Every structure is written in structure tokens, then in C-alpha cells.
Amino acid sequence: MKRMLCVLCTLSLSASLLAACGSAPQKTPDNGAADDQPQTTAAQPVDMEILALKGPTGMGLVQFMSEAEAGSLTDENYHFTIAAAPDEIVPKLSKGEADIAAVPANLAAVLYQNTEGGVQTLAINTLGVVYLLENGESVKSVADLRGKTIYASGKNSTPEYALNYILEQSGLDPAQDVTIEWKSEHAECLAALMANENSIAMLPQPFVTTAQMKDPSVRIALDLTEEWDRLQAGNKTPSAMVTGVVVARKEFATEHPEAISNFMDHYKDSVDYVNKNVEDAAKLIGAYDIVPEQVAVQAIPKSNIVFVEGGEMKDKLSGYLAVLHEQNPKAVGGKLPDDAFYYAR
């Protein structure tokens, strides 16, 4: 743990206690003979500290959080905290103050390398949430981006690597065939899009919804997740564009596999609820200050909120990380994580 703390604290990047089941002979009241059936002690609920992020990666948890807060779930003691940025999560994991956390996919890989396998990925919770928006009607395919200027933020990070991959695999040179005008934050890209007719901006949810609420003429020209899937079509083990995952401290996951399984079941149910009950889920999302309710109503269907575990999770995530590694190994902690990175129950 000390080693984990030391390493994680240098990052600027931005878990049922199973009670020993003891069998004891039981005596009958009248003759003291041993009972034929052994008695077992029920496992006690485990305290579980869970961190979630504002934005799409936290949206799928809201029904789970609501039920835990209402006392409807009694299998484990679930405690949730909403963080504004990944930087708030890293030190809490390092100190053992958090057992499970929702983090960006590449950060999970970085944490794994820098803690020497101290975290494991339980599931993908969000696929790609990045879109190309156009204040016009000229872009219908990736090929139509040739000669265009794209306003974008996230240079030297995963948005750039994903965009480059899609452009290159579609036959365009990011350095020659398009002009990418990098902005310091998403809000600047949004402002540039709104101010310039026929302009294009790369934005994630919920900024996509915000843009369309401000100006209905702004349209989604390309869904980068769909474009990634198009490029992966035909692969035996297709990868996916992945935004967020949920990780657990390996020590906690090893000690409490039943608690982890309970958590994953509740999380999956919550994701199903959010995707099927958009308006009710949006109210919860607003109440937890993840994103405003009116934005969440429109953003949920476009946020690719999922719960993907096991072999499918490994295929999708490992392929995504491989793309990032090819462009910048530092984006995934220097090298690709091994099989132990992917939790299986």
C-alpha cells in the first residue's frame, strides 16, 4: 500500500468481507445430541466506498445510488461520492479510501502499470461519447472531412488519438488532409462552432446536447463510436471506442469477490434502468448534480452508457488501448496491461 501511495501521488493525470463459515454441532434441547444439519453464519455486509465522476461515466450509477441511499439494498454497505475530476480519485484509491471507482479507460491502464497491478477493471461503463458536430450540411462521411477545419480540445490525449485512428483508417492524413485547430477546453470549441457557419467541432456529451439546445441547426455529422465500429467490422474480436470503465483495488476484489459480484449486479441493473427510463433517470442525474436534468434527458440516448464485462470487455478494451499505445505509449502507462488487468467473475 505504501508503494501504491508513493507512486499514485506522483500522477498528475488527471471491492464482501466473507465471514468464516463455521459449522458447529448443535445440541437438541432434550438430549444434547448433535444436530444432523450444520449451522452457518451469514456473511456480514461489507463497507464499500465508490467514487463516480460527473458526466456520462457517472450517469449509469444513479438508480444504484438512489436505492443505496434509500436503504433498499442490504447485501453490502454502499457509499457513493461524486467527483468532479479524475485527479480527485487517484489519491483516494492510493490511500485505500476508495474501493471502486469510475475512471477514464486509459487512466485505468496507467494506474495498473504504476501500481504494479494494484487495480483491476471490472467493466466498461461508457463507450464513445465523442461526436463531430457541424454548423452546416456538408459532412456525411469521414471522407467529407478532407480540406476541413475541425475545432477540438484534448490534444496529446485520448480524443486526439481516437480521431487520428479514425482519420487514418479511413484514408486521411490528419497532418495533411484536415486542419485540426486545438482549443484548451470543450467550451472554446463550442463557442467557435456557434460563431462560424459551416464549421465543425469535435465534442463529447453533454456538450453535444448543450450545443444543440442552444442552436437546433447544429447537427451531429459523425458519431465517432459508429465510425470506430465500422472500421472494426469483420474482426473476430472487435475493439470499441471506450470512454470510461469501473475499476477496483485488486486487494479489495481478491478479499471480497462476493461483494464485487453484488456490486456488479446492481450496477448492471442500474444501467438497464437508466437506458430504459430516460426521464426518471434524468431527474436522478440532475438531483445528484452529475449533469442538469434538462441536458440529461437528451444526452442519455447519445451517451453510450453500458455495462460490459468478462471476455467482451477484454476484447473491446484491449483493442482500444492498443490503438492508444501505438500512438503514444505513455497514454496507457508505457505498455499494454496484461491479462490480470481484466477482472473475471
XYZ file of C-alpha atoms in Angstrom:
345
model
C 0.000 0.000 0.000
C 2.838 2.364 0.803
C 4.313 1.660 -2.594
C 0.955 2.269 -4.202
C 0.602 5.585 -2.352
C 4.042 6.748 -3.313
C 3.553 6.068 -6.978
C -0.002 7.299 -7.327
C 0.679 10.563 -5.577
C 3.072 11.398 -8.414
C 0.340 11.130 -11.006
C -0.998 14.414 -12.246
C -3.458 12.716 -14.513
C -5.663 13.886 -14.316
C -14.287 -4.300 -3.736
C -17.988 -8.785 0.855
C -15.956 -9.498 3.705
C -16.815 -13.172 3.771
C -17.209 -14.195 7.373
C -15.703 -17.569 8.084
C -18.466 -20.056 7.622
C -18.115 -22.116 10.731
C -20.007 -25.302 11.175
C -20.711 -26.237 14.753
C -22.632 -29.255 16.072
C -25.936 -28.170 17.579
C -27.467 -29.856 20.625
C -31.126 -30.640 20.942
C -32.849 -29.193 23.981
C -33.739 -32.580 25.479
C -30.822 -34.905 24.849
C -27.893 -32.730 23.705
C -27.278 -34.863 20.605
C -25.555 -33.259 17.679
C -27.861 -31.868 15.031
C -27.586 -33.535 11.658
C -27.508 -30.166 9.839
C -24.532 -27.816 10.391
C -25.265 -24.177 11.111
C -23.514 -21.439 9.136
C -23.035 -17.804 9.973
C -24.261 -15.397 7.316
C -21.653 -13.177 5.735
C -21.712 -9.666 7.114
C -22.222 -6.716 4.718
C -19.030 -5.100 3.568
C -18.430 -1.367 3.631
C -17.716 -0.272 0.076
C -16.513 3.184 -0.888
C -17.352 4.002 -4.507
C -16.301 7.055 -6.488
C -18.054 8.212 -9.634
C -17.360 11.083 -11.985
C -19.655 13.819 -13.157
C -20.712 13.367 -16.771
C -21.615 10.239 -18.753
C -19.362 7.866 -16.781
C -21.383 8.566 -13.609
C -24.848 8.637 -15.155
C -25.354 4.882 -15.260
C -24.954 4.605 -11.475
C -27.824 6.855 -10.411
C -30.503 4.243 -9.790
C -27.968 2.173 -7.831
C -27.036 5.233 -5.783
C -30.678 6.118 -5.162
C -31.533 2.622 -3.907
C -28.476 2.513 -1.669
C -29.298 5.929 -0.219
C -32.902 4.852 0.410
C -31.730 1.746 2.288
C -33.262 -0.640 -0.246
C -30.001 -2.552 -0.698
C -28.825 -4.519 2.312
C -26.357 -7.044 0.876
C -23.449 -4.612 1.278
C -22.963 -1.121 2.693
C -22.560 1.056 -0.395
C -21.227 4.584 -0.016
C -21.029 6.816 -3.098
C -19.123 10.032 -3.736
C -19.351 12.101 -6.912
C -16.033 13.586 -8.018
C -15.580 16.426 -10.476
C -12.303 15.190 -11.980
C -10.130 12.054 -12.116
C -7.462 13.847 -10.078
C -9.750 13.555 -7.053
C -9.979 9.789 -7.441
C -6.323 8.807 -7.730
C -5.215 9.742 -4.178
C -8.308 8.164 -2.617
C -7.548 4.878 -4.323
C -3.933 5.153 -3.242
C -4.835 5.651 0.413
C -7.444 2.888 0.424
C -10.163 5.477 0.953
C -11.932 4.209 -2.172
C -12.509 0.594 -3.172
C -14.160 1.057 -6.540
C -14.052 3.977 -8.950
C -15.279 5.022 -12.359
C -12.342 6.399 -14.331
C -11.352 7.147 -17.927
C -10.315 3.969 -19.741
C -6.727 4.977 -20.354
C -6.281 6.148 -16.758
C -7.212 2.641 -15.604
C -4.303 1.300 -17.660
C -1.947 3.951 -16.290
C -2.998 3.131 -12.719
C -2.452 -0.566 -13.369
C 1.102 -0.014 -14.535
C 2.035 2.485 -11.852
C 0.659 0.352 -9.013
C 2.222 -2.830 -10.376
C -1.170 -4.450 -10.880
C -2.882 -2.798 -7.910
C -6.172 -2.194 -9.741
C -8.395 -4.333 -11.954
C -11.022 -3.332 -14.480
C -14.443 -4.743 -13.638
C -16.398 -3.480 -16.623
C -16.747 -0.899 -19.345
C -19.357 1.619 -18.271
C -19.289 4.064 -21.176
C -18.434 3.619 -24.822
C -17.512 6.558 -27.008
C -19.252 9.822 -26.276
C -17.407 11.927 -28.851
C -19.091 13.357 -31.913
C -18.256 15.647 -34.795
C -20.820 18.432 -34.932
C -21.372 20.644 -37.930
C -22.907 24.045 -38.235
C -23.873 23.122 -41.799
C -24.728 20.179 -44.051
C -21.541 19.248 -45.913
C -20.156 16.343 -43.856
C -21.854 12.978 -44.352
C -18.831 10.688 -44.060
C -15.248 10.751 -42.837
C -14.104 11.318 -46.419
C -16.023 14.609 -46.435
C -13.639 15.966 -43.803
C -10.898 16.382 -46.385
C -9.895 20.017 -46.534
C -11.997 20.935 -43.489
C -11.043 22.618 -40.227
C -12.032 20.824 -37.031
C -12.163 22.630 -33.709
C -11.116 20.222 -30.984
C -9.765 20.015 -27.454
C -7.765 17.227 -25.853
C -4.518 17.480 -27.771
C -1.994 14.826 -26.733
C -4.781 12.847 -25.072
C -7.336 10.181 -25.984
C -9.638 12.386 -28.126
C -6.749 13.186 -30.439
C -5.610 9.563 -30.661
C -9.128 8.317 -31.428
C -9.672 10.960 -34.082
C -6.304 10.225 -35.694
C -7.088 6.492 -35.791
C -10.435 7.056 -37.489
C -8.986 9.505 -39.993
C -6.006 7.309 -40.862
C -8.036 4.118 -41.165
C -10.435 5.986 -43.430
C -7.643 7.078 -45.751
C -6.980 10.609 -44.495
C -3.742 12.008 -43.155
C -4.506 14.044 -40.005
C -1.494 16.262 -40.672
C -2.156 16.920 -44.352
C -5.793 16.344 -45.269
C -7.528 18.183 -42.415
C -6.726 21.147 -40.206
C -7.271 20.500 -36.518
C -7.450 23.731 -34.548
C -6.789 22.804 -30.948
C -8.577 24.642 -28.145
C -7.800 24.473 -24.442
C -11.267 23.274 -23.405
C -14.572 21.999 -24.789
C -16.326 25.304 -24.140
C -13.992 27.063 -26.585
C -14.780 24.503 -29.279
C -18.465 25.037 -28.661
C -18.090 28.805 -28.939
C -16.160 28.506 -32.208
C -18.783 26.148 -33.626
C -21.596 28.518 -32.761
C -19.806 31.541 -34.185
C -18.761 30.142 -37.558
C -21.147 28.914 -40.225
C -20.244 25.578 -41.844
C -17.765 24.912 -39.034
C -17.011 21.530 -37.456
C -16.199 20.740 -33.835
C -15.278 17.555 -32.021
C -17.220 17.479 -28.748
C -18.232 14.890 -26.136
C -21.538 14.553 -24.342
C -23.040 16.501 -22.684
C -21.531 19.372 -24.699
C -23.171 17.901 -27.814
C -26.595 18.252 -26.233
C -25.770 21.713 -24.928
C -24.806 22.862 -28.431
C -27.997 21.525 -29.972
C -30.127 23.098 -27.242
C -28.530 26.457 -27.963
C -28.819 26.146 -31.733
C -31.100 23.465 -33.247
C -29.401 23.939 -36.622
C -26.226 22.345 -35.209
C -26.284 18.687 -36.174
C -24.343 15.532 -35.441
C -22.332 14.949 -38.578
C -20.422 11.881 -37.402
C -20.642 9.606 -34.380
C -17.035 8.573 -33.777
C -18.164 5.419 -31.936
C -20.088 4.303 -35.025
C -17.107 5.141 -37.208
C -14.832 3.069 -34.967
C -17.287 0.159 -35.126
C -17.374 0.454 -38.913
C -13.617 0.100 -39.046
C -13.747 -2.914 -36.721
C -16.451 -4.725 -38.688
C -15.298 -8.208 -39.681
C -12.743 -8.588 -36.872
C -13.118 -11.772 -34.857
C -12.548 -9.825 -31.652
C -13.647 -6.276 -32.441
C -12.498 -3.496 -30.195
C -14.569 -0.435 -29.375
C -14.067 3.197 -28.657
C -14.181 3.283 -24.867
C -14.600 6.357 -22.692
C -14.969 5.006 -19.166
C -14.503 1.900 -17.065
C -15.059 0.911 -13.449
C -12.046 -0.353 -11.530
C -11.483 -1.918 -8.125
C -8.429 -2.131 -5.927
C -7.104 -5.626 -6.572
C -6.622 -6.263 -2.847
C -10.278 -5.488 -2.175
C -11.501 -7.520 -5.161
C -9.430 -10.533 -4.099
C -10.630 -10.401 -0.493
C -14.296 -9.746 -1.280
C -15.327 -11.473 -4.536
C -18.953 -11.830 -3.421
C -19.225 -8.149 -2.643
C -17.720 -7.321 -6.018
C -20.243 -9.597 -7.727
C -23.108 -7.948 -5.835
C -21.839 -4.532 -6.846
C -21.593 -5.540 -10.492
C -25.134 -6.964 -10.499
C -26.560 -3.757 -9.051
C -24.554 -1.641 -11.457
C -25.787 -3.609 -14.474
C -29.385 -3.260 -13.280
C -28.861 0.466 -12.840
C -27.504 0.876 -16.374
C -30.520 -1.005 -17.745
C -32.832 1.285 -15.761
C -31.165 4.470 -16.976
C -31.332 3.448 -20.624
C -34.974 2.311 -20.411
C -36.325 5.082 -18.156
C -34.713 8.193 -19.551
C -36.926 10.853 -17.973
C -36.886 9.329 -14.482
C -33.152 8.683 -14.733
C -32.575 12.276 -15.841
C -34.284 13.519 -12.685
C -31.908 11.438 -10.582
C -28.919 12.599 -12.614
C -29.912 16.206 -12.015
C -30.558 15.587 -8.316
C -27.067 14.141 -7.911
C -25.617 17.140 -9.779
C -23.978 14.954 -12.407
C -25.411 16.990 -15.273
C -28.544 19.170 -15.347
C -31.807 17.234 -15.735
C -32.831 19.010 -18.942
C -29.492 18.149 -20.520
C -29.548 14.560 -19.253
C -32.929 13.867 -20.889
C -31.443 14.470 -24.301
C -27.916 13.275 -23.557
C -28.679 9.789 -22.154
C -29.594 8.202 -25.528
C -26.378 9.561 -27.054
C -24.034 8.761 -24.151
C -23.478 5.046 -24.875
C -23.979 4.063 -21.234
C -23.266 0.340 -20.998
C -22.162 -2.427 -18.669
C -19.784 -4.755 -20.495
C -17.814 -7.338 -18.517
C -15.841 -10.546 -18.986
C -14.443 -11.581 -22.346
C -16.356 -8.985 -24.310
C -14.984 -6.266 -22.074
C -11.458 -7.540 -22.578
C -11.799 -7.651 -26.373
C -13.244 -4.163 -26.669
C -10.959 -2.505 -24.156
C -7.695 -4.202 -25.073
C -8.114 -3.231 -28.708
C -8.846 0.357 -27.787
C -5.814 0.559 -25.534
C -3.690 -0.924 -28.310
C -4.663 1.957 -30.597
C -3.684 4.475 -27.945
C -0.428 2.648 -27.240
C 0.520 2.692 -30.904
C 0.235 6.468 -30.996
C 1.614 7.252 -27.549
C 2.654 4.500 -25.103
C 2.510 6.973 -22.224
C -1.255 7.222 -22.740
C -1.616 3.718 -21.306
C 1.203 3.786 -18.765
C 4.073 2.855 -21.075
C 2.968 -0.610 -22.083
C -0.219 -2.559 -22.617
C -1.677 -4.181 -19.481
C -1.540 -7.965 -19.195
C -4.468 -10.328 -18.683
C -4.609 -9.744 -14.916
C -5.849 -6.230 -15.636
C -9.196 -7.642 -16.760
C -11.375 -8.901 -13.867
C -13.415 -12.047 -14.430
C -16.025 -13.426 -12.068
